[in-house]
Amino acid sequence: MTKIIIIGAKGRMGQALVSCAKNFRDFEVVTAIGRGDDLSAVIGQCDVVIDFSSHTATTGIVELCAKNKKAIVIGTTGFSDAEKSAIENQRSTIPIVLASNFSTGVNTLFWLTRKAAEILGTDFDLEVVEMHHRLKKDAPSGTAKSLAEILADVRKQQLEKVARHGRVGIIGARTSEEIGVHSIRGGDVVGDHTVIFANVGERVELTHKASSRDTFANGALRAAAWLAKQKPGLYDMQDVLGLK
Ligand code: NAD
């Protein structure tokens, strides 16, 4: 039996996690907490913490997990470079799964994106488009960033130098180096991502559309069950799914 604590419990993802955990026989949700609750008072009772709160909270949560030698699954997105480093610095102390997206479909999209970029080569222009619900706080989505990082990695580019976040005004022709990243917000869209490979005469588009948060929640719970048996280290969903 894996004992878990869910953080961000009153949020959209937190509620999906609490509901989906009921379908896993090998889980006990010790407690589900939110803003203002004291994690340090309950952390001793769990094996794995699952965090879907806010990037401003996650570094403190990871520090507390490290102090108490508890594994953590992190679903929160929108980290600054400093916040991401602070999380990664605990990799030798505790097992951590950090994933911008826990769905099996999106992790398949990550794999397909790398393959397509390798096959199609540098003649194709690369653009990433994402759409999310009107309440999403960070942009671009963590998943869009991961997709753009994969594209930059294949082309041996540094993403911060080539990313083009939206376009406006008389900006001239597109350069072949740039990777466009565009965020659309509206309604109740759970999460759509498209990677476009455009050449003269043809275009390839890879699209994933999530229609339920349960897909992320079930993936995060699967990651927690896997993580409970791992040594300290920094893992992602590709490790959990055995895609590496
Ligand atoms: P949300 O705003 O509905 O929920 C966040 C919850 O966290 C809220 O209840 C808020 O009160 C709580 N919270 C904020 N600060 C806190 C703190 N200091 N301590 C404890 N709780 C705190 O947001 P959401 O849609 O549920 O998404 C949460 C996060 O998960 C976002 O960063 C989002 O981008 C990310 N997300 C990741 C995936 C994935 O697969 N990795 C999927 C969906 C969403």
Short mmCIF file of C-alpha atoms and ligand atoms in Angstrom, two decimals:
data_model
loop_
_atom_site.label_atom_id
_atom_site.label_comp_id
_atom_site.label_asym_id
_atom_site.label_seq_id
_atom_site.Cartn_x
_atom_site.Cartn_y
_atom_site.Cartn_z
CA MET A 1 0.00 0.00 0.00
CA THR A 2 1.48 3.37 -1.07
CA LYS A 3 0.50 6.23 1.22
CA ILE A 4 0.13 9.55 -0.56
CA ILE A 5 -0.50 13.19 0.29
CA ILE A 6 -2.08 15.36 -2.44
CA ILE A 7 -1.23 19.09 -2.46
CA GLY A 8 -3.47 21.59 -4.25
CA ALA A 9 -6.46 19.45 -3.31
CA LYS A 10 -9.14 22.09 -3.94
CA GLY A 11 -7.85 22.88 -7.42
CA ARG A 12 -8.98 21.35 -10.72
CA MET A 13 -6.16 18.78 -10.78
CA GLY A 14 -6.28 18.17 -7.03
CA GLN A 15 -9.96 17.22 -7.23
CA ALA A 16 -9.30 14.89 -10.18
CA LEU A 17 -6.48 13.21 -8.20
CA VAL A 18 -8.62 12.67 -5.10
CA SER A 19 -11.40 11.19 -7.25
CA CYS A 20 -9.12 8.95 -9.41
CA ALA A 21 -7.13 7.66 -6.39
CA LYS A 22 -10.32 5.87 -5.25
CA ASN A 23 -9.98 3.55 -8.29
CA PHE A 24 -6.44 2.45 -7.36
CA ARG A 25 -6.54 -0.42 -4.88
CA ASP A 26 -2.90 -0.01 -3.79
CA PHE A 27 -3.21 3.64 -2.69
CA GLU A 28 -4.18 5.26 0.55
CA VAL A 29 -4.69 9.03 0.40
CA VAL A 30 -3.48 9.99 3.88
CA THR A 31 -4.68 13.55 3.41
CA ALA A 32 -5.36 16.08 0.65
CA ILE A 33 -4.29 19.61 1.56
CA GLY A 34 -4.34 23.10 0.10
CA ARG A 35 -3.28 26.70 0.64
CA GLY A 36 -2.83 27.50 4.35
CA ASP A 37 -2.53 23.86 5.48
CA ASP A 38 0.67 22.71 7.22
CA LEU A 39 2.42 19.96 5.25
CA SER A 40 5.12 19.55 7.93
CA ALA A 41 2.48 18.34 10.43
CA VAL A 42 1.41 15.41 8.20
CA ILE A 43 4.34 14.58 5.91
CA GLY A 44 5.62 11.84 8.25
CA GLN A 45 2.52 9.74 7.47
CA CYS A 46 3.11 9.32 3.72
CA ASP A 47 5.46 7.59 1.26
CA VAL A 48 4.93 9.94 -1.70
CA VAL A 49 3.76 13.57 -2.00
CA ILE A 50 1.89 14.57 -5.18
CA ASP A 51 2.06 18.32 -5.86
CA PHE A 52 -0.29 20.14 -8.25
CA SER A 53 -0.34 23.54 -6.52
CA SER A 54 1.61 26.59 -7.70
CA HIS A 55 5.22 27.09 -8.86
CA THR A 56 5.67 29.52 -5.97
CA ALA A 57 4.88 26.74 -3.47
CA THR A 58 6.70 23.79 -5.03
CA THR A 59 10.32 24.62 -4.08
CA GLY A 60 9.37 24.82 -0.37
CA ILE A 61 7.42 21.56 -0.66
CA VAL A 62 10.42 19.82 -2.29
CA GLU A 63 12.73 21.10 0.49
CA LEU A 64 10.38 19.67 3.12
CA CYS A 65 10.25 16.34 1.25
CA ALA A 66 14.08 16.26 1.15
CA LYS A 67 14.29 16.98 4.89
CA ASN A 68 11.87 14.11 5.58
CA LYS A 69 13.25 11.76 2.86
CA LYS A 70 9.89 11.53 1.05
CA ALA A 71 9.49 10.97 -2.69
CA ILE A 72 7.61 13.62 -4.68
CA VAL A 73 5.64 13.66 -7.94
CA ILE A 74 5.54 17.23 -9.32
CA GLY A 75 2.84 18.17 -11.83
CA THR A 76 2.94 21.92 -11.24
CA THR A 77 4.23 24.00 -14.18
CA GLY A 78 5.45 27.56 -14.81
CA PHE A 79 8.80 27.36 -12.95
CA SER A 80 11.47 30.03 -13.31
CA ASP A 81 15.00 28.76 -14.03
CA ALA A 82 15.91 29.34 -10.35
CA GLU A 83 12.87 27.37 -9.13
CA LYS A 84 13.66 24.52 -11.52
CA SER A 85 17.30 24.38 -10.34
CA ALA A 86 16.19 24.34 -6.69
CA ILE A 87 14.02 21.27 -7.46
CA GLU A 88 16.74 19.53 -9.50
CA ASN A 89 19.28 20.12 -6.70
CA GLN A 90 17.42 17.60 -4.50
CA ARG A 91 17.85 14.77 -7.04
CA SER A 92 20.59 13.09 -4.98
CA THR A 93 18.49 13.19 -1.78
CA ILE A 94 15.03 11.92 -2.82
CA PRO A 95 13.25 10.33 -5.81
CA ILE A 96 11.49 13.05 -7.87
CA VAL A 97 9.23 12.74 -10.91
CA LEU A 98 8.96 16.14 -12.63
CA ALA A 99 6.70 16.09 -15.70
CA SER A 100 5.00 18.92 -17.56
CA ASN A 101 2.40 16.39 -18.67
CA PHE A 102 1.39 13.01 -17.20
CA SER A 103 -0.81 11.73 -20.02
CA THR A 104 0.34 8.68 -21.96
CA GLY A 105 -0.88 10.33 -25.19
CA VAL A 106 1.23 13.45 -24.68
CA ASN A 107 4.29 11.39 -23.82
CA THR A 108 3.71 9.56 -27.09
CA LEU A 109 3.50 13.01 -28.77
CA PHE A 110 6.90 13.87 -27.20
CA TRP A 111 8.37 10.71 -28.74
CA LEU A 112 6.74 11.33 -32.15
CA THR A 113 7.88 14.97 -32.17
CA ARG A 114 11.52 13.96 -31.70
CA LYS A 115 11.25 11.32 -34.44
CA ALA A 116 9.52 13.70 -36.90
CA ALA A 117 12.10 16.45 -36.27
CA GLU A 118 14.93 13.97 -36.89
CA ILE A 119 13.35 12.63 -40.10
CA LEU A 120 12.17 15.94 -41.61
CA GLY A 121 15.41 17.85 -40.96
CA THR A 122 16.17 21.56 -41.09
CA ASP A 123 14.14 22.46 -44.23
CA PHE A 124 10.92 22.43 -42.20
CA ASP A 125 9.76 25.46 -40.17
CA LEU A 126 8.80 24.53 -36.59
CA GLU A 127 5.83 25.98 -34.70
CA VAL A 128 4.14 24.85 -31.46
CA VAL A 129 0.54 25.93 -30.76
CA GLU A 130 -1.31 25.27 -27.50
CA MET A 131 -4.80 26.07 -26.24
CA HIS A 132 -6.02 25.95 -22.63
CA HIS A 133 -9.00 27.11 -20.55
CA ARG A 134 -9.42 30.77 -19.68
CA LEU A 135 -8.24 30.33 -16.06
CA LYS A 136 -4.77 28.94 -16.79
CA LYS A 137 -2.15 31.15 -15.13
CA ASP A 138 1.11 30.34 -16.95
CA ALA A 139 1.99 30.65 -20.65
CA PRO A 140 3.18 28.94 -22.70
CA SER A 141 2.06 25.67 -21.11
CA GLY A 142 4.72 23.43 -19.58
CA THR A 143 3.90 20.87 -22.27
CA ALA A 144 4.43 23.40 -25.09
CA LYS A 145 7.80 24.28 -23.52
CA SER A 146 8.72 20.58 -23.39
CA LEU A 147 7.76 20.18 -27.07
CA ALA A 148 9.82 23.25 -28.06
CA GLU A 149 12.77 21.93 -25.99
CA ILE A 150 12.62 18.61 -27.87
CA LEU A 151 12.66 20.46 -31.23
CA ALA A 152 15.58 22.67 -30.14
CA ASP A 153 17.45 19.64 -28.81
CA VAL A 154 17.17 17.79 -32.14
CA ARG A 155 18.50 20.87 -33.97
CA LYS A 156 21.23 21.40 -31.32
CA GLN A 157 19.86 24.89 -30.58
CA GLN A 158 19.39 26.73 -27.27
CA LEU A 159 15.65 27.25 -26.98
CA GLU A 160 15.88 30.65 -25.24
CA LYS A 161 17.81 31.98 -28.25
CA VAL A 162 15.44 30.69 -30.96
CA ALA A 163 11.98 30.66 -29.32
CA ARG A 164 9.55 33.15 -30.92
CA HIS A 165 6.63 33.78 -28.59
CA GLY A 166 3.83 35.11 -30.81
CA ARG A 167 4.30 37.66 -33.61
CA VAL A 168 3.07 41.21 -34.05
CA GLY A 169 3.92 44.19 -36.29
CA ILE A 170 6.28 44.51 -39.26
CA ILE A 171 8.64 41.78 -38.19
CA GLY A 172 9.90 40.64 -41.58
CA ALA A 173 10.19 37.12 -42.91
CA ARG A 174 10.46 34.15 -40.62
CA THR A 175 14.03 32.90 -40.09
CA SER A 176 14.72 29.19 -40.53
CA GLU A 177 16.24 28.97 -37.03
CA GLU A 178 13.24 30.17 -35.05
CA ILE A 179 10.82 27.90 -33.19
CA GLY A 180 7.42 29.60 -32.89
CA VAL A 181 5.46 29.08 -29.65
CA HIS A 182 1.87 30.35 -29.44
CA SER A 183 -0.65 30.25 -26.59
CA ILE A 184 -4.41 30.48 -27.06
CA ARG A 185 -6.71 30.86 -24.04
CA GLY A 186 -10.46 30.38 -23.82
CA GLY A 187 -13.42 28.52 -22.42
CA ASP A 188 -12.90 25.22 -20.66
CA VAL A 189 -10.29 23.58 -22.93
CA VAL A 190 -8.39 21.00 -20.84
CA GLY A 191 -5.30 21.08 -23.10
CA ASP A 192 -4.61 20.98 -26.86
CA HIS A 193 -1.11 20.87 -28.35
CA THR A 194 -0.07 20.89 -32.01
CA VAL A 195 3.45 20.71 -33.41
CA ILE A 196 3.66 22.00 -37.00
CA PHE A 197 6.45 21.06 -39.40
CA ALA A 198 5.96 23.30 -42.47
CA ASN A 199 7.92 23.16 -45.71
CA VAL A 200 7.21 24.57 -49.16
CA GLY A 201 4.68 22.19 -50.71
CA GLU A 202 3.84 20.13 -47.63
CA ARG A 203 3.10 20.31 -43.90
CA VAL A 204 3.01 17.74 -41.09
CA GLU A 205 0.94 18.44 -37.95
CA LEU A 206 1.02 16.33 -34.80
CA THR A 207 -1.88 17.05 -32.44
CA HIS A 208 -2.94 15.84 -29.00
CA LYS A 209 -6.20 16.92 -27.36
CA ALA A 210 -7.01 16.17 -23.74
CA SER A 211 -10.72 16.15 -22.89
CA SER A 212 -10.50 15.10 -19.23
CA ARG A 213 -8.11 15.91 -16.36
CA ASP A 214 -8.43 12.27 -15.28
CA THR A 215 -5.83 11.38 -17.90
CA PHE A 216 -3.24 13.57 -16.06
CA ALA A 217 -4.42 12.42 -12.62
CA ASN A 218 -4.20 8.71 -13.48
CA GLY A 219 -0.73 9.27 -14.96
CA ALA A 220 0.45 11.09 -11.83
CA LEU A 221 -0.89 8.28 -9.62
CA ARG A 222 0.87 5.70 -11.81
CA ALA A 223 4.06 7.77 -11.41
CA ALA A 224 3.61 7.80 -7.60
CA ALA A 225 3.30 3.99 -7.47
CA TRP A 226 6.44 3.66 -9.64
CA LEU A 227 8.38 6.31 -7.68
CA ALA A 228 7.78 4.62 -4.32
CA LYS A 229 10.17 1.86 -5.47
CA GLN A 230 12.92 4.10 -6.95
CA LYS A 231 16.28 5.33 -5.65
CA PRO A 232 16.89 9.10 -5.30
CA GLY A 233 17.06 10.74 -8.73
CA LEU A 234 15.27 13.08 -11.12
CA TYR A 235 12.84 11.22 -13.37
CA ASP A 236 10.18 12.15 -15.93
CA MET A 237 7.10 10.43 -17.32
CA GLN A 238 9.12 8.79 -20.09
CA ASP A 239 11.03 6.94 -17.31
CA VAL A 240 7.74 5.92 -15.65
CA LEU A 241 6.35 4.60 -18.95
CA GLY A 242 9.64 2.87 -19.88
CA LEU A 243 9.96 4.92 -23.11
CA LYS A 244 13.71 5.56 -22.68
P1 NAD B 1 -5.88 25.33 -9.85
O1 NAD B 1 -5.61 26.81 -9.75
O2 NAD B 1 -7.27 24.86 -10.14
O3 NAD B 1 -5.40 24.59 -8.50
C1 NAD B 1 -4.24 24.89 -7.80
C2 NAD B 1 -4.56 24.69 -6.31
O4 NAD B 1 -3.34 24.83 -5.56
C3 NAD B 1 -5.56 25.74 -5.76
O5 NAD B 1 -6.55 25.09 -5.00
C4 NAD B 1 -4.67 26.62 -4.88
O6 NAD B 1 -5.37 27.16 -3.77
C5 NAD B 1 -3.62 25.61 -4.43
N1 NAD B 1 -2.41 26.29 -3.93
C6 NAD B 1 -1.84 27.43 -4.39
N2 NAD B 1 -0.76 27.75 -3.64
C7 NAD B 1 -0.65 26.77 -2.71
C8 NAD B 1 0.24 26.54 -1.63
N3 NAD B 1 1.22 27.41 -1.35
N4 NAD B 1 0.08 25.42 -0.88
C9 NAD B 1 -0.94 24.56 -1.13
N5 NAD B 1 -1.84 24.74 -2.11
C10 NAD B 1 -1.70 25.84 -2.89
O7 NAD B 1 -4.86 24.81 -10.95
P2 NAD B 1 -4.91 23.39 -11.72
O8 NAD B 1 -5.56 23.57 -13.04
O9 NAD B 1 -5.37 22.32 -10.79
O10 NAD B 1 -3.35 23.20 -12.03
C11 NAD B 1 -2.41 23.15 -10.99
C12 NAD B 1 -1.01 23.08 -11.59
O11 NAD B 1 -0.86 21.84 -12.31
C13 NAD B 1 -0.72 24.19 -12.62
O12 NAD B 1 0.64 24.56 -12.51
C14 NAD B 1 -0.98 23.50 -13.96
O13 NAD B 1 -0.29 24.09 -15.02
C15 NAD B 1 -0.46 22.11 -13.66
N6 NAD B 1 -0.97 21.03 -14.50
C16 NAD B 1 -0.10 20.04 -14.81
C17 NAD B 1 -0.51 18.94 -15.53
C18 NAD B 1 0.48 17.83 -15.79
O14 NAD B 1 0.10 16.79 -16.40
N7 NAD B 1 1.72 17.96 -15.33
C19 NAD B 1 -1.84 18.84 -15.97
C20 NAD B 1 -2.74 19.86 -15.64
C21 NAD B 1 -2.28 20.96 -14.90
#
